[in-house]
mmCIF file of C-alpha atoms and ligand atoms in Angstrom:
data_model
loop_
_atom_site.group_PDB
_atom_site.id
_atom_site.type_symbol
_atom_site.label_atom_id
_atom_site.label_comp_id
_atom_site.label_asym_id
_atom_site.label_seq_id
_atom_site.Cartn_x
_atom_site.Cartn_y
_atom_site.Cartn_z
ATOM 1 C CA UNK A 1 0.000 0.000 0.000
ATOM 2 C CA UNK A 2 2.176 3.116 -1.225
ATOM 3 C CA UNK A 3 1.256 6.286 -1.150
ATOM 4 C CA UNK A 4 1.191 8.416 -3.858
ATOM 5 C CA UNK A 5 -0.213 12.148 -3.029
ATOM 6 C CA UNK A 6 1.359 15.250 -3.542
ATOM 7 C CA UNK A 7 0.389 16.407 0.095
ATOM 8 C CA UNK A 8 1.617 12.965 1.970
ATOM 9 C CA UNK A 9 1.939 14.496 5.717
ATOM 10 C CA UNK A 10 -1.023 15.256 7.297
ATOM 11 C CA UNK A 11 0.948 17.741 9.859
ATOM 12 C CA UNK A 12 3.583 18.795 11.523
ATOM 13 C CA UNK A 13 4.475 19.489 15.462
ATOM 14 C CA UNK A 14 7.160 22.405 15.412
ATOM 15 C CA UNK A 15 8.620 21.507 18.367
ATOM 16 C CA UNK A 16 9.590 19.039 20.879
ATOM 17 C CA UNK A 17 11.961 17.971 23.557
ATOM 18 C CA UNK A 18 10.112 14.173 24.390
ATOM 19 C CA UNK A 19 10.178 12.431 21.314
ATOM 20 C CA UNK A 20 13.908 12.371 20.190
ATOM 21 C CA UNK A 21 16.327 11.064 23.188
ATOM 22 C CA UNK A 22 18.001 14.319 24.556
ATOM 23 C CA UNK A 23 17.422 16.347 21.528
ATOM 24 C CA UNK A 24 15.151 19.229 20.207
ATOM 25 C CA UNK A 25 13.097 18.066 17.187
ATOM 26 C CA UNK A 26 10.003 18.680 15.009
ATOM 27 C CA UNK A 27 7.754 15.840 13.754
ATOM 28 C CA UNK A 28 6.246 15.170 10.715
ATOM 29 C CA UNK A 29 2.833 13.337 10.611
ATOM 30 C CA UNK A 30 2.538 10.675 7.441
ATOM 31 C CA UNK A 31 -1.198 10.190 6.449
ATOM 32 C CA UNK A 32 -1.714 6.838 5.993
ATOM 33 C CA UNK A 33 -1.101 3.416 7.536
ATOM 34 C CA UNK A 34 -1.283 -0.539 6.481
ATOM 35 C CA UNK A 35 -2.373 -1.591 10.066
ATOM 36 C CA UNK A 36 -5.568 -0.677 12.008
ATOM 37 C CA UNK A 37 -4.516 -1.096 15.594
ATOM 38 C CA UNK A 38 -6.952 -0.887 17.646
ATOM 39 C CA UNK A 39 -6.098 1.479 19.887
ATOM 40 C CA UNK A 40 -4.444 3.601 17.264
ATOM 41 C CA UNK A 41 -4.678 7.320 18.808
ATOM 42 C CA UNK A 42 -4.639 8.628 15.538
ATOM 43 C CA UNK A 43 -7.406 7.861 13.329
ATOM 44 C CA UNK A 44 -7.513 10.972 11.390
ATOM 45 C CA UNK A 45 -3.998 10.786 9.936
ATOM 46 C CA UNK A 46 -4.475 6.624 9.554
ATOM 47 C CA UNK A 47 -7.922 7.316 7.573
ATOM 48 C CA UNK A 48 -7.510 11.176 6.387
ATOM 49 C CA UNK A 49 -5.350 12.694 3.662
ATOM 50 C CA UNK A 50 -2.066 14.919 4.227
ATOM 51 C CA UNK A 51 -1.932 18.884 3.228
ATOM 52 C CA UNK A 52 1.114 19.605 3.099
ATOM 53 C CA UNK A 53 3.303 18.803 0.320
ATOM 54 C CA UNK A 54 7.413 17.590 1.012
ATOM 55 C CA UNK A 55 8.573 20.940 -0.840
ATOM 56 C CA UNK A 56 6.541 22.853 1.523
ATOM 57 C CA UNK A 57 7.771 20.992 4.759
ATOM 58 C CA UNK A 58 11.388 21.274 3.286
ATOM 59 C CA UNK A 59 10.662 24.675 3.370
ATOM 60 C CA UNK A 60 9.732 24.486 6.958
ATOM 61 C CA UNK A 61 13.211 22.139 8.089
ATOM 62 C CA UNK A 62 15.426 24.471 6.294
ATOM 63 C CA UNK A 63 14.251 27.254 8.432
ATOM 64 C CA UNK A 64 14.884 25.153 11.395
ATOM 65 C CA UNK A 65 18.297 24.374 10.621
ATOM 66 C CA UNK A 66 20.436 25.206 13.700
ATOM 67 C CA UNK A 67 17.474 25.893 15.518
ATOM 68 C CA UNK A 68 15.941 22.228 16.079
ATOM 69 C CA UNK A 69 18.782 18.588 16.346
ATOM 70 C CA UNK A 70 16.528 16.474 14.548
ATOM 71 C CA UNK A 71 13.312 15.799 12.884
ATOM 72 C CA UNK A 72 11.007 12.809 13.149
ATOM 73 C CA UNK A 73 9.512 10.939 10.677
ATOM 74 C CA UNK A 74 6.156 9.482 12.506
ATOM 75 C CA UNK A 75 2.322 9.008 11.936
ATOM 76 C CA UNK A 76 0.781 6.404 10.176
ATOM 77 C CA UNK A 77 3.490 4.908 8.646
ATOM 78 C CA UNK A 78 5.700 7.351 6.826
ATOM 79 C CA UNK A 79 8.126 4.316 5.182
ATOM 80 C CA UNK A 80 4.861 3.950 3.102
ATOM 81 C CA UNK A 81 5.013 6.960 1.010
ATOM 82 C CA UNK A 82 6.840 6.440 -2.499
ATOM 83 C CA UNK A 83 9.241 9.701 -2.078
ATOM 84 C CA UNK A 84 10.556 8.745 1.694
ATOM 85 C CA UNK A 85 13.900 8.037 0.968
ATOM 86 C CA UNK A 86 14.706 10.723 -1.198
ATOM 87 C CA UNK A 87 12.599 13.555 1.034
ATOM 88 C CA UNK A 88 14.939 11.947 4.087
ATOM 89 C CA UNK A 89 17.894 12.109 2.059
ATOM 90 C CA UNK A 90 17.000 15.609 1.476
ATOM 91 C CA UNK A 91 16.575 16.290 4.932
ATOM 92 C CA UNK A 92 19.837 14.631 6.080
ATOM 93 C CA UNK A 93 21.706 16.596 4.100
ATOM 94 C CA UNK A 94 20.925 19.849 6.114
ATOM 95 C CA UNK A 95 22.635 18.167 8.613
ATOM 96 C CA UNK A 96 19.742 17.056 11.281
ATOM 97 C CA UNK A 97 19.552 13.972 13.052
ATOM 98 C CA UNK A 98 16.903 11.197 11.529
ATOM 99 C CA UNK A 99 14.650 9.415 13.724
ATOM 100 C CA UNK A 100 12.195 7.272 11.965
ATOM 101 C CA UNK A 101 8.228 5.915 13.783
ATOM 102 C CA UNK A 102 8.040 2.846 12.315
ATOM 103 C CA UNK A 103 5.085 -0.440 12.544
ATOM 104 C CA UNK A 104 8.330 -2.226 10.977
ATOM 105 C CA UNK A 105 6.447 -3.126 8.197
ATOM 106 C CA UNK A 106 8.697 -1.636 5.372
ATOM 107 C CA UNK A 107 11.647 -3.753 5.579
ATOM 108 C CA UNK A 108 13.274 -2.661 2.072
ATOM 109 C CA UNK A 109 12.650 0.836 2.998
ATOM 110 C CA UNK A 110 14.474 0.646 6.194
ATOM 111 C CA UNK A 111 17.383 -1.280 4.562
ATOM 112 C CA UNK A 112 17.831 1.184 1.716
ATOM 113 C CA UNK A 113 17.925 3.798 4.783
ATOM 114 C CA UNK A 114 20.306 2.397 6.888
ATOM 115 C CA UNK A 115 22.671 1.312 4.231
ATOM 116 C CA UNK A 116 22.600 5.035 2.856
ATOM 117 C CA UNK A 117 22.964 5.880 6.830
ATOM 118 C CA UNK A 118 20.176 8.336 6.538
ATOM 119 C CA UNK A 119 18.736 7.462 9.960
ATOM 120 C CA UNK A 120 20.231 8.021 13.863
ATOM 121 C CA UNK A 121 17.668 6.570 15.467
ATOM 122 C CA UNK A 122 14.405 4.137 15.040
ATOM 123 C CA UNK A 123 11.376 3.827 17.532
ATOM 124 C CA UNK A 124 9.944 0.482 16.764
ATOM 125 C CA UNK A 125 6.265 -0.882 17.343
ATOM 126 C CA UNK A 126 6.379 -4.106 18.769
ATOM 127 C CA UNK A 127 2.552 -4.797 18.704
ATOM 128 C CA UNK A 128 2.202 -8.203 19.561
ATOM 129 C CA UNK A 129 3.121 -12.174 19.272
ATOM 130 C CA UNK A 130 1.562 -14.113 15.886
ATOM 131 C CA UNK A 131 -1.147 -15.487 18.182
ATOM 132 C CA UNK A 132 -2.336 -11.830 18.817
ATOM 133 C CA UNK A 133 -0.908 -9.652 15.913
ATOM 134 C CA UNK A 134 -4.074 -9.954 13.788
ATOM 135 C CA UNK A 135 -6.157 -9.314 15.969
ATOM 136 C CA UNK A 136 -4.425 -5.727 17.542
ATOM 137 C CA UNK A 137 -3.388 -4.835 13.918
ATOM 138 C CA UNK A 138 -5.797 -6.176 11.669
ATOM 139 C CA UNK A 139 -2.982 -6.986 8.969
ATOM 140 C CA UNK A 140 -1.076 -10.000 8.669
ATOM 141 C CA UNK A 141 2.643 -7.844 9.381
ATOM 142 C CA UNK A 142 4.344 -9.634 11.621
ATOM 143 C CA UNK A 143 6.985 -11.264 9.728
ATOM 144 C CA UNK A 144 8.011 -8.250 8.158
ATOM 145 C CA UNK A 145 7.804 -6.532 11.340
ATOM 146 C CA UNK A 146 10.277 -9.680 12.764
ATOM 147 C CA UNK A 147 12.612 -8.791 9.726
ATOM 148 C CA UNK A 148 13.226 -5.221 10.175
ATOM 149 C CA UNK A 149 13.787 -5.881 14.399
ATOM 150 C CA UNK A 150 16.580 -8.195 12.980
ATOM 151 C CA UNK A 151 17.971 -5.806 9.990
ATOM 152 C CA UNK A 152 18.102 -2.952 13.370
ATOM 153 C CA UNK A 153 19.939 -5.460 15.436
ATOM 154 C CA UNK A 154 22.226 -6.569 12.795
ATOM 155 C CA UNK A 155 23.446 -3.422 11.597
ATOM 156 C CA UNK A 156 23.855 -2.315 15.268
ATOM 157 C CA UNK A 157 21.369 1.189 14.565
ATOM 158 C CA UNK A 158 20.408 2.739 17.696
ATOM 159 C CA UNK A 159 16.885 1.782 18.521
ATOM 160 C CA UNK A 160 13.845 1.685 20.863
ATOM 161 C CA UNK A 161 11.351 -0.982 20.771
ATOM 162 C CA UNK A 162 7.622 -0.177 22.354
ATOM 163 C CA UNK A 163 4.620 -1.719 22.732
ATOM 164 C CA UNK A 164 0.954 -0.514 23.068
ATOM 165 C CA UNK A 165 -0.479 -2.685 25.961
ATOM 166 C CA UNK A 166 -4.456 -2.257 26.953
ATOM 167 C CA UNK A 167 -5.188 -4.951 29.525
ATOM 168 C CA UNK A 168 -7.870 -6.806 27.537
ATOM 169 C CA UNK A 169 -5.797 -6.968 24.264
ATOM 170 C CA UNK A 170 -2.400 -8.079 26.022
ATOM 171 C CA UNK A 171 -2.051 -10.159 29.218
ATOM 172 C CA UNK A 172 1.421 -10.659 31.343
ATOM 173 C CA UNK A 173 1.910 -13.718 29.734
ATOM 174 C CA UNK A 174 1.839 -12.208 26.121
ATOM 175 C CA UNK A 175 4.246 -9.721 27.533
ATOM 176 C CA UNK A 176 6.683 -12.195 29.228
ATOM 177 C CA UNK A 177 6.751 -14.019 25.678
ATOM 178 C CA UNK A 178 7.053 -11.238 23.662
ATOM 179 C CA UNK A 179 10.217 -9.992 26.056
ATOM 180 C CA UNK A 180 11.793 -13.293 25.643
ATOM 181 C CA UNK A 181 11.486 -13.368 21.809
ATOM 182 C CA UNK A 182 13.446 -10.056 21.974
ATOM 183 C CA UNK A 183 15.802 -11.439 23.897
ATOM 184 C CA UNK A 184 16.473 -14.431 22.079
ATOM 185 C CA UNK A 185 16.999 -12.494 18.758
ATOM 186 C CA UNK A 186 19.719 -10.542 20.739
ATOM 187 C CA UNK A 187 18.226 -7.542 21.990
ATOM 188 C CA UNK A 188 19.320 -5.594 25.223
ATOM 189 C CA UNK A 189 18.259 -2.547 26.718
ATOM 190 C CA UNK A 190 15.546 0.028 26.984
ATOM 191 C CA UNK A 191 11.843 -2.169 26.075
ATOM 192 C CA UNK A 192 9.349 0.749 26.756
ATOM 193 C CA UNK A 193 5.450 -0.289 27.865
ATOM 194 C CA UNK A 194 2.696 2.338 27.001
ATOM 195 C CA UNK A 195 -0.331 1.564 28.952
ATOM 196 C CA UNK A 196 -3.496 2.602 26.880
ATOM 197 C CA UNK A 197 -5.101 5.704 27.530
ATOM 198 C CA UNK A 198 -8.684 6.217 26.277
ATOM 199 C CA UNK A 199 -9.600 8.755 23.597
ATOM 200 C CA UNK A 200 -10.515 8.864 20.116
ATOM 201 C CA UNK A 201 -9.247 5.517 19.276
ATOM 202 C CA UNK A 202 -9.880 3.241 15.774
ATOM 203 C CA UNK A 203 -11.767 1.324 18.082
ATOM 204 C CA UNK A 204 -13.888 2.102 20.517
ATOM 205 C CA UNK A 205 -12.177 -0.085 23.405
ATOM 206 C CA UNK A 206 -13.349 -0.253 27.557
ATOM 207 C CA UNK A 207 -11.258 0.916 30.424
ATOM 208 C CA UNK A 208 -7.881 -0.419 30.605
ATOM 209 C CA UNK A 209 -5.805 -1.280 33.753
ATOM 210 C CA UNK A 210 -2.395 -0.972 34.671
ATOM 211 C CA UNK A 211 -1.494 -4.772 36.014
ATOM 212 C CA UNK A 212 1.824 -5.093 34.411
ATOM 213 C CA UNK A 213 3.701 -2.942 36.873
ATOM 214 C CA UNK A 214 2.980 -5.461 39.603
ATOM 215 C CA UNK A 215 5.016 -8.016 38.088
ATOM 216 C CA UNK A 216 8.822 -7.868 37.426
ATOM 217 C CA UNK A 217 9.231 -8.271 34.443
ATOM 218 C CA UNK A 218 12.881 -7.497 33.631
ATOM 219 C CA UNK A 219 15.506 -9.292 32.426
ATOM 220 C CA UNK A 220 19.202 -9.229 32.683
ATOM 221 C CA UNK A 221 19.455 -7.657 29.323
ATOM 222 C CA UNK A 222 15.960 -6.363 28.563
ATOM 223 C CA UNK A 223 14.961 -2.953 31.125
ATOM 224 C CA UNK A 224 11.154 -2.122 31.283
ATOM 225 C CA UNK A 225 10.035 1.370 31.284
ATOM 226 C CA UNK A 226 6.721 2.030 31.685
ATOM 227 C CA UNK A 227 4.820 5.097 29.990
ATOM 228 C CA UNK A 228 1.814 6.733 30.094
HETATM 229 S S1 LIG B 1 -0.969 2.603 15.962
HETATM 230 FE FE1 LIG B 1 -1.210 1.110 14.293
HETATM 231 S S2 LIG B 1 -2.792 1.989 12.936
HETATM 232 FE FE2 LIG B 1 -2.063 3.640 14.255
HETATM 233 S S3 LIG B 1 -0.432 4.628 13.098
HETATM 234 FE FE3 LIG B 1 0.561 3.101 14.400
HETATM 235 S S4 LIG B 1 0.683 1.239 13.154
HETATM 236 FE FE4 LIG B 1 -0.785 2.614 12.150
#
């Protein structure tokens, strides 16, 4: 499912010091996504159309340039869109850092990316196990999700993974077998936990509850860090 609009982000936050590690940044919002989590926050840039084009955000980056540290690709999924690599390239080349939001679905995107080293930094959506991937995402991604953890670990790119968690849709168990998949693949350090907060969601889901901080759950390799 490419992309192929003239106006591919749907918006674009100025300004912020949470979303890249340590650094000032702006983010840029990608309409469109091939998953339909459940409790995606965002259904108006999933579902809706961008308005602003890449030449006019380029405009906005190169008036940030020594002003902001990096800029972040996010929304949807912005590997979908047919021009990525050579709007990031773009945007590289004015010298900011490159942090990419990714469902991990867009393997050969990511590859082309790192092997250019174009990005600095990946947040990656670990949404669930096979048993419960279809049913949070409503696409059948998880393979290519499993391939682009591996491509990150392999090419040693600095990188978050997260998970999503509302207490009907993942249980402790889930959890504890999604941590030890990470581990056995190799991966150590930060695995951040966002408990679910209600709001205008893709679907309209009940309350959830926070049960997973009761239990330890870390590893010797693998920290949790709960948010939200
Ligand atoms: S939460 Fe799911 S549906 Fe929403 S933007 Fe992320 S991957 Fe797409």
């Amino acid at each position: 499912m490419k992309q192929n609009v003239s106006t591919p982000i749907y918006s674009i936050t100025p300004f912020t010091l949470l979303d890249y590690p340590h650094r000032s940044a702006c983010i840029l919002w990608f309409a469109g996504c091939n998953m339909r989590c459940l409790y995606c926050y965002n259904p108006e840039i999933v579902f809706g159309k961008g308005s602003i084009s890449f030449e006019k955000a380029l405009q906005f980056i190169k008036n940030r340039v020594q002003l902001l540290d990096a800029v972040v690709f996010s929304g949807g999924e912005c590997l979908l869109h047919r021009k990525a690599i050579s709007f990031i390239t773009k945007v590289k080349k004015m010298g900011f850092l490159i942090k990419i939001d990714t469902n991990g679905s867009q393997t050969k995107v990511l590859e082309e990316l790192i092997q250019k080293e174009l990005i600095d930094y990946v947040a990656l959506d670990f949404k669930a196990m096979p048993a419960n991937f279809e049913k949070i995402t409503r696409s059948n991604l998880f393979v290519p999700f499993a391939k682009s953890l591996l491509l990150l670990l392999q090419n040693n790119i600095p990188f978050e993974v997260r998970t999503t968690v509302h207490s009907d849709l993942l249980k402790i168990e889930d959890i504890r077998e999604m941590i030890s998949f990470l581990e056995n693949l190799g991966y150590s350090g930060a695995y951040y936990i966002q408990h679910f907060v209600n709001g205008s969601t893709i679907e309209k889901l009940g309350e959830s509850f926070k049960e997973l901080e009761k239990h330890n759950l870390a590893t010797e390799k693998i920290k949790i860090h709960f948010r939200g």
